[in-house]
CSV table of C-alpha atoms in Angstrom, one decimal:
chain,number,residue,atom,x,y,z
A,1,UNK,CA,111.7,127.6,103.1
A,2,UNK,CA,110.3,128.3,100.0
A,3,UNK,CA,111.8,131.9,100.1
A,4,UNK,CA,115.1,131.0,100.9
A,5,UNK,CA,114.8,128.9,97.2
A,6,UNK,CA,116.3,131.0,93.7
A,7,UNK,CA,113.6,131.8,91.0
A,8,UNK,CA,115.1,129.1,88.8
A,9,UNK,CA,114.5,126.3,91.6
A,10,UNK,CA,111.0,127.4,92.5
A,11,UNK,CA,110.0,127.3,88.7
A,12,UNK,CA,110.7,123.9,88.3
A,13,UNK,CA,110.1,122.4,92.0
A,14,UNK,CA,106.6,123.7,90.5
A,15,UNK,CA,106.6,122.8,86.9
A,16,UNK,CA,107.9,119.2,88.1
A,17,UNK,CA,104.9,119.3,90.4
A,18,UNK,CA,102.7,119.7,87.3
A,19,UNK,CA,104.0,117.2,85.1
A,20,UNK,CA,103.6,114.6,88.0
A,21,UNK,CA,100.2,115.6,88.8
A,22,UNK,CA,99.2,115.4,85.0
A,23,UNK,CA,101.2,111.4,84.6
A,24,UNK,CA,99.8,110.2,87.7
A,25,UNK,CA,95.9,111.2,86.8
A,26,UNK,CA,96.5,110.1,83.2
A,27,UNK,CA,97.7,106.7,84.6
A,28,UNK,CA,95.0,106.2,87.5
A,29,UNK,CA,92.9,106.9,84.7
A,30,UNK,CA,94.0,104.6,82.5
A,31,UNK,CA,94.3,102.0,85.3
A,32,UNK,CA,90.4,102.6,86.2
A,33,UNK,CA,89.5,101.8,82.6
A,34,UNK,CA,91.7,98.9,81.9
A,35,UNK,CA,90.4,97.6,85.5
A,36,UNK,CA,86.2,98.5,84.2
A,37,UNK,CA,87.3,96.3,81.0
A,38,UNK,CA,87.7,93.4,82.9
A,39,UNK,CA,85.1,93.7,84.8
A,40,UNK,CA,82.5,94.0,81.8
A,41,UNK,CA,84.4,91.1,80.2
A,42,UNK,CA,84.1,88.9,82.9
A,43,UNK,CA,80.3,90.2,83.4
A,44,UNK,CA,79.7,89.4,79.7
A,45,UNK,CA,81.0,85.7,79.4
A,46,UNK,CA,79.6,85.1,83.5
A,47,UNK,CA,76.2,86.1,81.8
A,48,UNK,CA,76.4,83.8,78.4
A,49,UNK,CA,77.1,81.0,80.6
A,50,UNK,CA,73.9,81.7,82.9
A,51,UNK,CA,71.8,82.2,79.6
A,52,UNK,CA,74.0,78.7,78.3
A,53,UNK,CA,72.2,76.7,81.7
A,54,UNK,CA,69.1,78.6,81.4
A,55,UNK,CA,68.8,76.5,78.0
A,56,UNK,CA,69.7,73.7,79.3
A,57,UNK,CA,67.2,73.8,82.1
A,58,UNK,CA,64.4,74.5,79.7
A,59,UNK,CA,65.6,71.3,77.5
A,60,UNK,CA,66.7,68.7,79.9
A,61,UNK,CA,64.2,65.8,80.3
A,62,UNK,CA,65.8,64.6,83.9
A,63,UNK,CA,68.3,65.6,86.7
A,64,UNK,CA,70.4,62.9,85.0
A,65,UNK,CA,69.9,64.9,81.4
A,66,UNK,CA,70.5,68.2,83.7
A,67,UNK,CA,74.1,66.7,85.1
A,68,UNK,CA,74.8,65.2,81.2
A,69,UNK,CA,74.7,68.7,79.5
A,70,UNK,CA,76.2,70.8,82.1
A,71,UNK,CA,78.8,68.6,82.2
A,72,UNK,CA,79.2,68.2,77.9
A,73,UNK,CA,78.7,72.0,78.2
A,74,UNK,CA,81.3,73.4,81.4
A,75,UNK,CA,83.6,71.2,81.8
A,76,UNK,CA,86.2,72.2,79.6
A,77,UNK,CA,86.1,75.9,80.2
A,78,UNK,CA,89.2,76.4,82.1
A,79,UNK,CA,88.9,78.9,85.3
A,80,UNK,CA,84.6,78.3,85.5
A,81,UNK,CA,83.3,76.8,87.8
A,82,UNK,CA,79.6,76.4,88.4
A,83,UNK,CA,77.4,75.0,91.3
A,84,UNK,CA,73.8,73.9,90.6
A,85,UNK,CA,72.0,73.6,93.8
A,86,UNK,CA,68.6,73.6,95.2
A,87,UNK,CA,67.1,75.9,98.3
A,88,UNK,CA,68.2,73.0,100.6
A,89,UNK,CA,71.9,73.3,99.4
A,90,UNK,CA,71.8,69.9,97.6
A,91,UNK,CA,74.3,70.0,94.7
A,92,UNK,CA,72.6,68.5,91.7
A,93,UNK,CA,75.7,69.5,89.3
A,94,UNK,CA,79.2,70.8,90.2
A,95,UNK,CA,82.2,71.5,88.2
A,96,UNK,CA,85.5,69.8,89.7
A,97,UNK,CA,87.5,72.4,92.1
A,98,UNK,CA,84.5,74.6,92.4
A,99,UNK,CA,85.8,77.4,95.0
A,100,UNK,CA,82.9,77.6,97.3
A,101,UNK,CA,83.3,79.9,100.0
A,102,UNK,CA,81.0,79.5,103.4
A,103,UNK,CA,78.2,81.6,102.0
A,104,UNK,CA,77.2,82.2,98.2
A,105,UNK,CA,73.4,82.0,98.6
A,106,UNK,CA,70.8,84.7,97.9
A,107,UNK,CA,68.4,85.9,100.2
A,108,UNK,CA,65.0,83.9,100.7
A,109,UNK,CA,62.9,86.4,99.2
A,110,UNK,CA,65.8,87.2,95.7
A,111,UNK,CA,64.5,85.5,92.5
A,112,UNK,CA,66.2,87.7,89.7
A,113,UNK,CA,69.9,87.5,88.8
A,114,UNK,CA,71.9,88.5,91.5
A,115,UNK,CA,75.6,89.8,91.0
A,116,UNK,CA,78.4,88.9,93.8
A,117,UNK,CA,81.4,91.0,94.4
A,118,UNK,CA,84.7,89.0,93.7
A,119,UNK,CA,85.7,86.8,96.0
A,120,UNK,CA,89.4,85.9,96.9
A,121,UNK,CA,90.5,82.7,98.7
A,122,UNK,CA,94.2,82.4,98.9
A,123,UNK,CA,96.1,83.7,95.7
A,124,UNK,CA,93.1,82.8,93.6
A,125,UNK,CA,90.3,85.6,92.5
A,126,UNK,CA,87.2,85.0,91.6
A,127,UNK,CA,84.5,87.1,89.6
A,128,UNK,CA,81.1,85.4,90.8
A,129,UNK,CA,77.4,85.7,89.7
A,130,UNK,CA,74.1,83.9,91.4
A,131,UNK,CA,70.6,83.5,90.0
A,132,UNK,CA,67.7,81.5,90.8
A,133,UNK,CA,66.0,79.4,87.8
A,134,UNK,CA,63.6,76.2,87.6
A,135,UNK,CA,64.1,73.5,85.1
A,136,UNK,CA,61.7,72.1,83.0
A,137,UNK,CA,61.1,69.1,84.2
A,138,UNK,CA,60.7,69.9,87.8
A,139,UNK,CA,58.8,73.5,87.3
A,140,UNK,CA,58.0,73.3,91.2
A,141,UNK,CA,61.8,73.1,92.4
A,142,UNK,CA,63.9,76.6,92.6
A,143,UNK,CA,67.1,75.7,91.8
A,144,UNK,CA,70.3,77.9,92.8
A,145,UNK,CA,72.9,78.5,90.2
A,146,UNK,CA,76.2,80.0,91.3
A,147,UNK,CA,78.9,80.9,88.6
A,148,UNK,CA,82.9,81.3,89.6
A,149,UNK,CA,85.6,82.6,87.1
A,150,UNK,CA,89.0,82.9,87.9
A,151,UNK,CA,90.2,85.9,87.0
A,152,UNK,CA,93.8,85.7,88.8
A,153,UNK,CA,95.2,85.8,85.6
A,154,UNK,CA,93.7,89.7,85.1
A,155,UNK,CA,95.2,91.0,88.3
A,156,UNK,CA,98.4,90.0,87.4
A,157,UNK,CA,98.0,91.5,84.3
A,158,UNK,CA,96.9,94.8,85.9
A,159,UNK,CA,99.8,94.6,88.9
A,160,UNK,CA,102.3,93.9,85.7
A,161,UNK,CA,101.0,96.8,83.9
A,162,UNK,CA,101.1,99.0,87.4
A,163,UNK,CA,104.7,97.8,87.6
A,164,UNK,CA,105.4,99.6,84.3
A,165,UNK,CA,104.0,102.3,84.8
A,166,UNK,CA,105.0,103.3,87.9
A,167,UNK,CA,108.8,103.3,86.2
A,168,UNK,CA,107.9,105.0,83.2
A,169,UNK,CA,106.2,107.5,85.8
A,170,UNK,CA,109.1,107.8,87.6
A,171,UNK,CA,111.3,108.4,84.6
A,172,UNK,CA,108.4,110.7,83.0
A,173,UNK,CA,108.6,112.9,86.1
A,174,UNK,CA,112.6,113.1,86.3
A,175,UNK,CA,112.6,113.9,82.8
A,176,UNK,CA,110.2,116.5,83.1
A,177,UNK,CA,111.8,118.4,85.6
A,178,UNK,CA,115.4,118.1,83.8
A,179,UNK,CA,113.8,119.5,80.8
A,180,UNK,CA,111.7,122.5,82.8
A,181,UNK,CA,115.0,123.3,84.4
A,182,UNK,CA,116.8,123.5,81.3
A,183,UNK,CA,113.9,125.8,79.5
A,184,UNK,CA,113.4,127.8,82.6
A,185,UNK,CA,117.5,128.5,83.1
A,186,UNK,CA,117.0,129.3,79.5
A,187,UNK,CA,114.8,131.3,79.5
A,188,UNK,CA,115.9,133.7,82.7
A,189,UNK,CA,119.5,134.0,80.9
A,190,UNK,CA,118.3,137.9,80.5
A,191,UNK,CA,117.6,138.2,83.9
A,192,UNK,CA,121.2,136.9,84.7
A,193,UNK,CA,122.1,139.4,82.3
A,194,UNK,CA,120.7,142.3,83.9
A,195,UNK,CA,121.7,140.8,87.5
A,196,UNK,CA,125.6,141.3,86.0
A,197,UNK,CA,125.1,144.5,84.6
A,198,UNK,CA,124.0,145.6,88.0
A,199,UNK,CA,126.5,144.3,90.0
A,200,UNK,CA,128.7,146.6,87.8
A,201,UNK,CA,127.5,149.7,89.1
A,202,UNK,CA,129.1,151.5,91.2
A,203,UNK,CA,129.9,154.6,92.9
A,204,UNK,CA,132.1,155.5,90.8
A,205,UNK,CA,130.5,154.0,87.7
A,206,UNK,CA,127.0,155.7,86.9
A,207,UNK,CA,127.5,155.8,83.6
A,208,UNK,CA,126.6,152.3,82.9
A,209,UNK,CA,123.0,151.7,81.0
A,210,UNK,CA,121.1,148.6,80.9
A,211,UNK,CA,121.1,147.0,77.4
A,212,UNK,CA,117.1,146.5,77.2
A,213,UNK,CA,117.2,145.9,73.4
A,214,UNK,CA,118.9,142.7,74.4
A,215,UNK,CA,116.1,141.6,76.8
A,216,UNK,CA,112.6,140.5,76.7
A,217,UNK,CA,109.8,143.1,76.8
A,218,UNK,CA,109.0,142.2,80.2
A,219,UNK,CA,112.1,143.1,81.9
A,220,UNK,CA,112.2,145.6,79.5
């Protein structure tokens, strides 16, 4: 099929090729990063809040004093939520609407930061972090400390910003292969040239000469 197609049409079937190959990876690239930023951002503030209880652990006098601070401390940080249990599963602190799925608990034997993929329940997303810490005054007790932050808001950023750029894709592309048609019809005019000259040979015209001062070295 691609035979049957003129010089001018293959040339920019492939030069359109090109240009979409070169905006799509510049876009899933640029998608990949914007999506990495979030992720390190939500990383970063998940892990000034763990370092934020880990103080208050070491300072509180009680599990009264415990509830107090973290409550003085989280409570007004919209879209965090934070779960302060023990190995039984008995909440000592929780932050109102915390998301808890059916399972965020380490593994018997984990007693170092733990990071959790994502977690989604309904049209909410979550970014979630777990770590195991004793307070200070209960150094015995392990307690479990899980962290939730919404981060719904970030995916509709990045499905607004994938909306934009699959139109200005889509115009980028069209555009390019208008202007690759328009340079490469350009740019075989001498070959068009030579094509009429051609045609005006005859049998009884074999006089005629091809004008290669007027064409590119090339053809030439």
């Amino acid at each position: 099929m691609l035979r049957r197609l003129s010089l001018t049409r293959r040339l920019t079937l492939f030069f359109t090729l090109v240009s979409a190959s070169v905006v799509l990876g510049l876009g899933g690239l640029f998608m990949t990063a914007a999506d990495r930023h979030f992720i390190e951002l939500d990383r970063s503030v998940l892990q000034d809040k763990q370092h934020l209880i880990d103080d208050i652990l070491a300072n509180a006098n009680s599990a009264d004093d415990v509830r107090w601070r973290l409550s003085e401390a989280l409570n007004h940080h919209h879209g965090l939520f934070v779960l302060v249990s023990n190995q039984a599963g008995n909440a000592l602190f929780q932050t109102e609407g915390f998301p808890a799925p059916d399972r965020w608990l380490l593994p018997e034997h984990e007693t170092l930061m733990h990071a959790l993929p994502g977690g989604q329940q309904g049209q909410r997303q979550y970014r979630t972090q777990q770590f195991r810490t004793q307070a200070q005054y209960a150094p015995e007790t392990l307690l479990v400390i899980t962290l939730a932050m919404d981060t719904t808001h970030h995916r509709h950023f990045l499905d607004d910003l994938l909306r934009t750029f699959e139109v200005y894709a889509l115009a980028a592309i069209l555009v390019s292969g208008l202007l690759g048609w328009a340079a490469i019809h350009y740019g075989l005019a001498p070959l068009r040239a030579i094509k009429a000259h051609a045609a005006a040979v005859t049998a009884q015209r074999l006089q005629a000469c091809m004008p290669i001062q007027a064409v590119p070295v090339e053809m030439a």
